[in-house]
């Protein structure tokens, strides 16, 4: 339901907490935890595709915090992932404590219909949600793009991915999927135009610059692609893949000294990455 940036803990610390909590739940020795920490741990197991663990902890969380709306939605999420669709639908439809203007409520309803291959019903729910919800609009548009992708309707996939980005330029998943869809549909020129519009409002949007670099590269405009990648690196010097992309473009232009400079920078970040060593050689 949410991305990893939802967590206040780093990955290793969160995994340690999540493992310990699951162990405690299995032993029946669960002690009191605050809602925020429990939410993060349940979300962690969902992100790790461990829906069974997410379900067990959501059940325990609801004992500690009865009828908590977020835990109810997380329980429903885990049920959907476990393919226990009737139980998930019953929970979503009949529990009066679930917040029915929460975007995640509608996303989970749509997930049930998606798993049942009822795509029109899934789209109808999401379109209704867009009229009702005031938050997480980007995720609703992203979910709509999911449904259209399953139908192989890439015109609408592109449309709703762009809507998602317009709602939230921090939605990295939407940018990544837009790049993939642009590659699939070969709409590189349109991609350049769209991302430049984003940059007019958000000039330091690193994902927009990175997608532009890919579009220009596919259009054969290597100098513009390199310029976009150099903006990426200027904004975030630790954006590792940009160094490799830049090096490869300089290599293709037969500017080997420039390529080597970027490969060596990439080597520092990637450490013992075999492809980087191969290219340096």
mmCIF file of C-alpha atoms in Angstrom:
data_model
loop_
_atom_site.group_PDB
_atom_site.id
_atom_site.type_symbol
_atom_site.label_atom_id
_atom_site.label_comp_id
_atom_site.label_asym_id
_atom_site.label_seq_id
_atom_site.Cartn_x
_atom_site.Cartn_y
_atom_site.Cartn_z
ATOM 1 C CA UNK A 1 0.000 0.000 0.000
ATOM 2 C CA UNK A 2 2.920 2.403 0.487
ATOM 3 C CA UNK A 3 6.541 2.670 -0.573
ATOM 4 C CA UNK A 4 9.637 1.931 1.412
ATOM 5 C CA UNK A 5 10.123 5.635 2.128
ATOM 6 C CA UNK A 6 7.081 5.260 4.435
ATOM 7 C CA UNK A 7 9.432 3.759 7.010
ATOM 8 C CA UNK A 8 11.439 5.821 9.438
ATOM 9 C CA UNK A 9 13.913 2.948 9.872
ATOM 10 C CA UNK A 10 16.649 1.812 7.527
ATOM 11 C CA UNK A 11 16.127 -1.572 5.893
ATOM 12 C CA UNK A 12 18.376 -3.643 8.158
ATOM 13 C CA UNK A 13 16.986 -2.113 11.342
ATOM 14 C CA UNK A 14 13.419 -2.618 10.144
ATOM 15 C CA UNK A 15 14.092 -6.236 9.135
ATOM 16 C CA UNK A 16 15.534 -6.959 12.574
ATOM 17 C CA UNK A 17 12.440 -5.464 14.228
ATOM 18 C CA UNK A 18 10.127 -7.328 11.846
ATOM 19 C CA UNK A 19 11.839 -10.691 12.447
ATOM 20 C CA UNK A 20 11.726 -10.207 16.208
ATOM 21 C CA UNK A 21 8.074 -9.189 16.191
ATOM 22 C CA UNK A 22 7.061 -12.162 14.037
ATOM 23 C CA UNK A 23 8.951 -14.467 16.390
ATOM 24 C CA UNK A 24 7.148 -12.922 19.377
ATOM 25 C CA UNK A 25 3.760 -13.319 17.679
ATOM 26 C CA UNK A 26 4.470 -16.982 16.957
ATOM 27 C CA UNK A 27 5.424 -17.522 20.611
ATOM 28 C CA UNK A 28 2.416 -15.574 21.864
ATOM 29 C CA UNK A 29 4.683 -13.150 23.757
ATOM 30 C CA UNK A 30 3.775 -9.922 21.962
ATOM 31 C CA UNK A 31 4.353 -6.787 24.031
ATOM 32 C CA UNK A 32 2.778 -3.392 23.444
ATOM 33 C CA UNK A 33 3.997 -1.448 20.395
ATOM 34 C CA UNK A 34 2.937 1.934 19.068
ATOM 35 C CA UNK A 35 0.707 2.068 15.987
ATOM 36 C CA UNK A 36 3.351 3.662 13.749
ATOM 37 C CA UNK A 37 5.924 0.937 14.397
ATOM 38 C CA UNK A 38 3.398 -1.831 13.842
ATOM 39 C CA UNK A 39 2.214 -0.231 10.589
ATOM 40 C CA UNK A 40 5.791 -0.058 9.315
ATOM 41 C CA UNK A 41 6.494 -3.693 10.170
ATOM 42 C CA UNK A 42 3.309 -5.004 8.545
ATOM 43 C CA UNK A 43 4.059 -2.923 5.460
ATOM 44 C CA UNK A 44 7.596 -4.302 5.452
ATOM 45 C CA UNK A 45 6.330 -7.888 5.232
ATOM 46 C CA UNK A 46 3.874 -6.936 2.494
ATOM 47 C CA UNK A 47 6.696 -5.308 0.517
ATOM 48 C CA UNK A 48 8.806 -8.438 1.045
ATOM 49 C CA UNK A 49 6.006 -10.651 -0.359
ATOM 50 C CA UNK A 50 5.579 -12.322 3.033
ATOM 51 C CA UNK A 51 1.825 -11.881 3.241
ATOM 52 C CA UNK A 52 1.439 -14.700 5.760
ATOM 53 C CA UNK A 53 3.699 -12.858 8.208
ATOM 54 C CA UNK A 54 1.943 -9.554 7.478
ATOM 55 C CA UNK A 55 -1.404 -11.218 8.213
ATOM 56 C CA UNK A 56 -0.267 -12.677 11.547
ATOM 57 C CA UNK A 57 1.143 -9.361 12.720
ATOM 58 C CA UNK A 58 -1.937 -7.447 11.540
ATOM 59 C CA UNK A 59 -4.078 -9.811 13.622
ATOM 60 C CA UNK A 60 -1.841 -9.211 16.635
ATOM 61 C CA UNK A 61 -1.881 -5.453 16.027
ATOM 62 C CA UNK A 62 -5.678 -5.495 16.068
ATOM 63 C CA UNK A 63 -5.576 -7.143 19.484
ATOM 64 C CA UNK A 64 -3.338 -4.346 20.786
ATOM 65 C CA UNK A 65 -5.273 -1.616 18.932
ATOM 66 C CA UNK A 66 -8.807 -2.887 18.267
ATOM 67 C CA UNK A 67 -10.567 -1.664 15.107
ATOM 68 C CA UNK A 68 -7.599 0.441 14.001
ATOM 69 C CA UNK A 69 -8.497 1.441 10.389
ATOM 70 C CA UNK A 70 -4.971 1.101 8.999
ATOM 71 C CA UNK A 71 -4.457 -2.353 10.508
ATOM 72 C CA UNK A 72 -7.807 -3.450 9.079
ATOM 73 C CA UNK A 73 -6.710 -2.341 5.618
ATOM 74 C CA UNK A 74 -3.340 -4.029 6.057
ATOM 75 C CA UNK A 75 -5.099 -7.227 7.103
ATOM 76 C CA UNK A 76 -7.265 -6.995 3.979
ATOM 77 C CA UNK A 77 -4.136 -6.366 1.897
ATOM 78 C CA UNK A 78 -2.486 -9.505 3.246
ATOM 79 C CA UNK A 79 -5.660 -11.526 2.586
ATOM 80 C CA UNK A 80 -5.689 -10.341 -1.034
ATOM 81 C CA UNK A 81 -2.038 -11.313 -1.421
ATOM 82 C CA UNK A 82 -2.820 -14.730 0.076
ATOM 83 C CA UNK A 83 -5.616 -15.052 -2.490
ATOM 84 C CA UNK A 84 -8.210 -15.298 0.282
ATOM 85 C CA UNK A 85 -10.424 -13.010 -1.752
ATOM 86 C CA UNK A 86 -13.799 -13.751 -0.159
ATOM 87 C CA UNK A 87 -12.413 -13.001 3.305
ATOM 88 C CA UNK A 88 -10.801 -9.799 2.051
ATOM 89 C CA UNK A 89 -13.992 -8.662 0.337
ATOM 90 C CA UNK A 90 -16.081 -9.441 3.412
ATOM 91 C CA UNK A 91 -13.717 -7.417 5.598
ATOM 92 C CA UNK A 92 -13.707 -4.443 3.220
ATOM 93 C CA UNK A 93 -17.456 -4.508 2.653
ATOM 94 C CA UNK A 94 -18.700 -5.095 6.173
ATOM 95 C CA UNK A 95 -16.280 -3.698 8.750
ATOM 96 C CA UNK A 96 -17.705 -0.350 9.834
ATOM 97 C CA UNK A 97 -14.350 0.881 11.165
ATOM 98 C CA UNK A 98 -12.656 0.882 7.758
ATOM 99 C CA UNK A 99 -12.166 4.361 6.339
ATOM 100 C CA UNK A 100 -14.117 4.400 3.082
ATOM 101 C CA UNK A 101 -12.486 7.554 1.764
ATOM 102 C CA UNK A 102 -8.989 6.085 2.122
ATOM 103 C CA UNK A 103 -7.434 5.527 -1.320
ATOM 104 C CA UNK A 104 -6.060 2.182 -0.150
ATOM 105 C CA UNK A 105 -9.600 0.942 0.478
ATOM 106 C CA UNK A 106 -10.434 1.472 -3.195
ATOM 107 C CA UNK A 107 -7.101 0.096 -4.390
ATOM 108 C CA UNK A 108 -7.692 -3.108 -2.447
ATOM 109 C CA UNK A 109 -11.224 -3.395 -3.819
ATOM 110 C CA UNK A 110 -9.802 -3.040 -7.321
ATOM 111 C CA UNK A 111 -7.104 -5.647 -6.579
ATOM 112 C CA UNK A 112 -9.797 -8.196 -5.773
ATOM 113 C CA UNK A 113 -11.505 -7.582 -9.112
ATOM 114 C CA UNK A 114 -8.161 -7.694 -10.934
ATOM 115 C CA UNK A 115 -7.443 -11.120 -9.453
ATOM 116 C CA UNK A 116 -10.892 -12.210 -10.642
ATOM 117 C CA UNK A 117 -10.095 -10.828 -14.143
ATOM 118 C CA UNK A 118 -12.957 -8.358 -13.801
ATOM 119 C CA UNK A 119 -11.110 -5.369 -15.215
ATOM 120 C CA UNK A 120 -14.126 -3.168 -15.957
ATOM 121 C CA UNK A 121 -15.250 -3.421 -12.333
ATOM 122 C CA UNK A 122 -11.714 -2.591 -11.153
ATOM 123 C CA UNK A 123 -11.579 0.496 -13.372
ATOM 124 C CA UNK A 124 -15.044 1.629 -12.266
ATOM 125 C CA UNK A 125 -14.037 1.471 -8.590
ATOM 126 C CA UNK A 126 -10.864 3.460 -9.222
ATOM 127 C CA UNK A 127 -12.597 6.112 -11.313
ATOM 128 C CA UNK A 128 -15.172 6.536 -8.532
ATOM 129 C CA UNK A 129 -12.335 6.820 -6.011
ATOM 130 C CA UNK A 130 -10.714 9.622 -7.993
ATOM 131 C CA UNK A 131 -13.922 11.619 -7.567
ATOM 132 C CA UNK A 132 -14.055 10.951 -3.806
ATOM 133 C CA UNK A 133 -10.511 10.855 -2.449
ATOM 134 C CA UNK A 134 -8.392 13.862 -1.636
ATOM 135 C CA UNK A 135 -5.083 12.103 -0.925
ATOM 136 C CA UNK A 136 -2.869 9.541 -2.690
ATOM 137 C CA UNK A 137 -4.321 10.438 -6.062
ATOM 138 C CA UNK A 138 -1.022 9.432 -7.651
ATOM 139 C CA UNK A 139 -1.441 5.863 -6.379
ATOM 140 C CA UNK A 140 -5.005 5.675 -7.685
ATOM 141 C CA UNK A 141 -3.793 6.721 -11.148
ATOM 142 C CA UNK A 142 -0.939 4.234 -10.861
ATOM 143 C CA UNK A 143 -3.423 1.469 -10.075
ATOM 144 C CA UNK A 144 -5.534 2.459 -13.087
ATOM 145 C CA UNK A 145 -2.408 2.185 -15.221
ATOM 146 C CA UNK A 146 -1.991 -1.349 -13.824
ATOM 147 C CA UNK A 147 -5.424 -2.378 -15.020
ATOM 148 C CA UNK A 148 -4.927 -0.922 -18.485
ATOM 149 C CA UNK A 149 -1.545 -2.624 -18.709
ATOM 150 C CA UNK A 150 -3.200 -5.978 -18.050
ATOM 151 C CA UNK A 151 -5.521 -5.174 -20.954
ATOM 152 C CA UNK A 152 -2.502 -4.154 -23.070
ATOM 153 C CA UNK A 153 -4.083 -0.739 -23.628
ATOM 154 C CA UNK A 154 -0.834 1.208 -23.605
ATOM 155 C CA UNK A 155 -2.378 4.511 -24.669
ATOM 156 C CA UNK A 156 -4.253 4.617 -21.377
ATOM 157 C CA UNK A 157 -1.270 3.217 -19.469
ATOM 158 C CA UNK A 158 0.769 6.209 -20.625
ATOM 159 C CA UNK A 159 -2.090 8.596 -19.864
ATOM 160 C CA UNK A 160 -2.545 7.465 -16.276
ATOM 161 C CA UNK A 161 1.160 7.172 -15.528
ATOM 162 C CA UNK A 162 1.504 10.795 -16.602
ATOM 163 C CA UNK A 163 -1.466 11.747 -14.411
ATOM 164 C CA UNK A 164 0.228 9.993 -11.488
ATOM 165 C CA UNK A 165 3.421 11.980 -12.009
ATOM 166 C CA UNK A 166 1.513 15.246 -12.364
ATOM 167 C CA UNK A 167 -0.074 14.541 -8.984
ATOM 168 C CA UNK A 168 3.218 13.640 -7.313
ATOM 169 C CA UNK A 169 6.628 14.202 -8.919
ATOM 170 C CA UNK A 170 8.177 12.196 -6.070
ATOM 171 C CA UNK A 171 6.492 8.997 -7.231
ATOM 172 C CA UNK A 172 9.554 7.133 -8.476
ATOM 173 C CA UNK A 173 7.579 4.029 -9.434
ATOM 174 C CA UNK A 174 5.442 6.044 -11.848
ATOM 175 C CA UNK A 175 8.564 7.472 -13.531
ATOM 176 C CA UNK A 176 10.161 4.026 -13.822
ATOM 177 C CA UNK A 177 7.058 2.492 -15.319
ATOM 178 C CA UNK A 178 6.575 5.424 -17.675
ATOM 179 C CA UNK A 179 10.101 4.912 -18.981
ATOM 180 C CA UNK A 180 9.357 1.212 -19.570
ATOM 181 C CA UNK A 181 6.077 1.998 -21.351
ATOM 182 C CA UNK A 182 7.771 4.620 -23.528
ATOM 183 C CA UNK A 183 10.348 1.996 -24.543
ATOM 184 C CA UNK A 184 7.541 -0.440 -25.342
ATOM 185 C CA UNK A 185 5.507 2.035 -27.403
ATOM 186 C CA UNK A 186 8.516 3.874 -28.885
ATOM 187 C CA UNK A 187 6.986 7.234 -27.943
ATOM 188 C CA UNK A 188 10.338 8.814 -27.147
ATOM 189 C CA UNK A 189 9.664 12.252 -28.644
ATOM 190 C CA UNK A 190 6.413 12.537 -26.682
ATOM 191 C CA UNK A 191 8.332 11.476 -23.563
ATOM 192 C CA UNK A 192 10.818 14.313 -24.022
ATOM 193 C CA UNK A 193 7.976 16.824 -24.354
ATOM 194 C CA UNK A 194 6.144 15.518 -21.272
ATOM 195 C CA UNK A 195 9.213 15.455 -19.042
ATOM 196 C CA UNK A 196 10.243 18.952 -20.106
ATOM 197 C CA UNK A 197 6.809 20.153 -18.983
ATOM 198 C CA UNK A 198 7.449 18.552 -15.596
ATOM 199 C CA UNK A 199 10.846 20.249 -15.417
ATOM 200 C CA UNK A 200 9.305 23.657 -16.046
ATOM 201 C CA UNK A 201 7.595 23.311 -12.661
ATOM 202 C CA UNK A 202 10.189 21.078 -10.962
ATOM 203 C CA UNK A 203 13.628 21.815 -12.465
ATOM 204 C CA UNK A 204 15.455 19.529 -10.005
ATOM 205 C CA UNK A 205 13.254 16.477 -10.641
ATOM 206 C CA UNK A 206 15.950 13.857 -11.045
ATOM 207 C CA UNK A 207 13.642 11.160 -12.415
ATOM 208 C CA UNK A 208 12.429 13.494 -15.168
ATOM 209 C CA UNK A 209 16.006 14.243 -16.237
ATOM 210 C CA UNK A 210 16.853 10.541 -16.187
ATOM 211 C CA UNK A 211 13.852 9.606 -18.335
ATOM 212 C CA UNK A 212 14.719 12.392 -20.775
ATOM 213 C CA UNK A 213 18.215 10.963 -21.123
ATOM 214 C CA UNK A 214 16.766 7.595 -22.125
ATOM 215 C CA UNK A 215 14.403 9.182 -24.625
ATOM 216 C CA UNK A 216 17.154 11.226 -26.274
ATOM 217 C CA UNK A 217 19.426 8.180 -26.366
ATOM 218 C CA UNK A 218 16.768 6.170 -28.200
ATOM 219 C CA UNK A 219 16.264 9.070 -30.599
ATOM 220 C CA UNK A 220 19.979 8.962 -31.394
ATOM 221 C CA UNK A 221 20.585 12.383 -29.837
ATOM 222 C CA UNK A 222 23.503 11.310 -27.680
ATOM 223 C CA UNK A 223 24.753 14.802 -26.793
ATOM 224 C CA UNK A 224 21.356 15.757 -25.368
ATOM 225 C CA UNK A 225 21.190 12.423 -23.540
ATOM 226 C CA UNK A 226 24.605 13.068 -21.965
ATOM 227 C CA UNK A 227 23.581 16.603 -21.001
ATOM 228 C CA UNK A 228 20.484 15.243 -19.231
ATOM 229 C CA UNK A 229 22.590 12.652 -17.382
ATOM 230 C CA UNK A 230 25.037 15.340 -16.292
ATOM 231 C CA UNK A 231 22.090 17.222 -14.777
ATOM 232 C CA UNK A 232 21.160 14.001 -12.946
ATOM 233 C CA UNK A 233 24.674 13.703 -11.518
ATOM 234 C CA UNK A 234 24.763 17.412 -10.603
ATOM 235 C CA UNK A 235 21.535 17.003 -8.637
ATOM 236 C CA UNK A 236 22.596 13.728 -6.998
ATOM 237 C CA UNK A 237 26.239 12.703 -7.255
ATOM 238 C CA UNK A 238 25.355 9.268 -5.845
ATOM 239 C CA UNK A 239 22.889 8.418 -8.627
ATOM 240 C CA UNK A 240 25.113 5.520 -9.616
ATOM 241 C CA UNK A 241 23.491 4.235 -12.813
ATOM 242 C CA UNK A 242 23.799 7.686 -14.411
ATOM 243 C CA UNK A 243 27.610 7.335 -14.424
ATOM 244 C CA UNK A 244 27.417 4.037 -16.303
ATOM 245 C CA UNK A 245 24.875 5.391 -18.775
ATOM 246 C CA UNK A 246 27.054 8.443 -19.379
ATOM 247 C CA UNK A 247 30.154 6.298 -19.835
ATOM 248 C CA UNK A 248 28.392 4.071 -22.347
ATOM 249 C CA UNK A 249 27.212 7.056 -24.379
ATOM 250 C CA UNK A 250 30.720 8.527 -24.488
ATOM 251 C CA UNK A 251 32.045 5.083 -25.461
ATOM 252 C CA UNK A 252 29.556 4.940 -28.344
ATOM 253 C CA UNK A 253 30.773 8.389 -29.446
ATOM 254 C CA UNK A 254 34.353 7.000 -29.346
ATOM 255 C CA UNK A 255 35.304 9.592 -26.718
ATOM 256 C CA UNK A 256 37.197 6.990 -24.722
ATOM 257 C CA UNK A 257 38.918 9.266 -22.208
ATOM 258 C CA UNK A 258 35.587 10.788 -21.198
ATOM 259 C CA UNK A 259 34.041 7.304 -21.060
ATOM 260 C CA UNK A 260 36.885 6.102 -18.856
ATOM 261 C CA UNK A 261 36.395 9.012 -16.445
ATOM 262 C CA UNK A 262 32.759 8.029 -15.916
ATOM 263 C CA UNK A 263 33.542 4.311 -15.712
ATOM 264 C CA UNK A 264 36.093 5.027 -12.999
ATOM 265 C CA UNK A 265 33.564 7.111 -11.091
ATOM 266 C CA UNK A 266 31.059 4.274 -11.473
ATOM 267 C CA UNK A 267 33.684 1.838 -10.185
ATOM 268 C CA UNK A 268 33.953 3.804 -6.937
ATOM 269 C CA UNK A 269 30.200 3.536 -6.412
ATOM 270 C CA UNK A 270 29.571 0.027 -7.740
ATOM 271 C CA UNK A 271 32.772 -1.312 -6.155
ATOM 272 C CA UNK A 272 33.484 -4.763 -7.632
ATOM 273 C CA UNK A 273 30.867 -4.641 -10.387
ATOM 274 C CA UNK A 274 32.154 -7.029 -13.074
ATOM 275 C CA UNK A 275 30.554 -5.220 -16.023
ATOM 276 C CA UNK A 276 32.243 -1.983 -15.001
ATOM 277 C CA UNK A 277 35.663 -3.696 -14.869
ATOM 278 C CA UNK A 278 34.993 -5.293 -18.242
ATOM 279 C CA UNK A 279 34.160 -1.940 -19.823
ATOM 280 C CA UNK A 280 37.175 -0.262 -18.257
ATOM 281 C CA UNK A 281 39.335 -3.032 -19.731
#
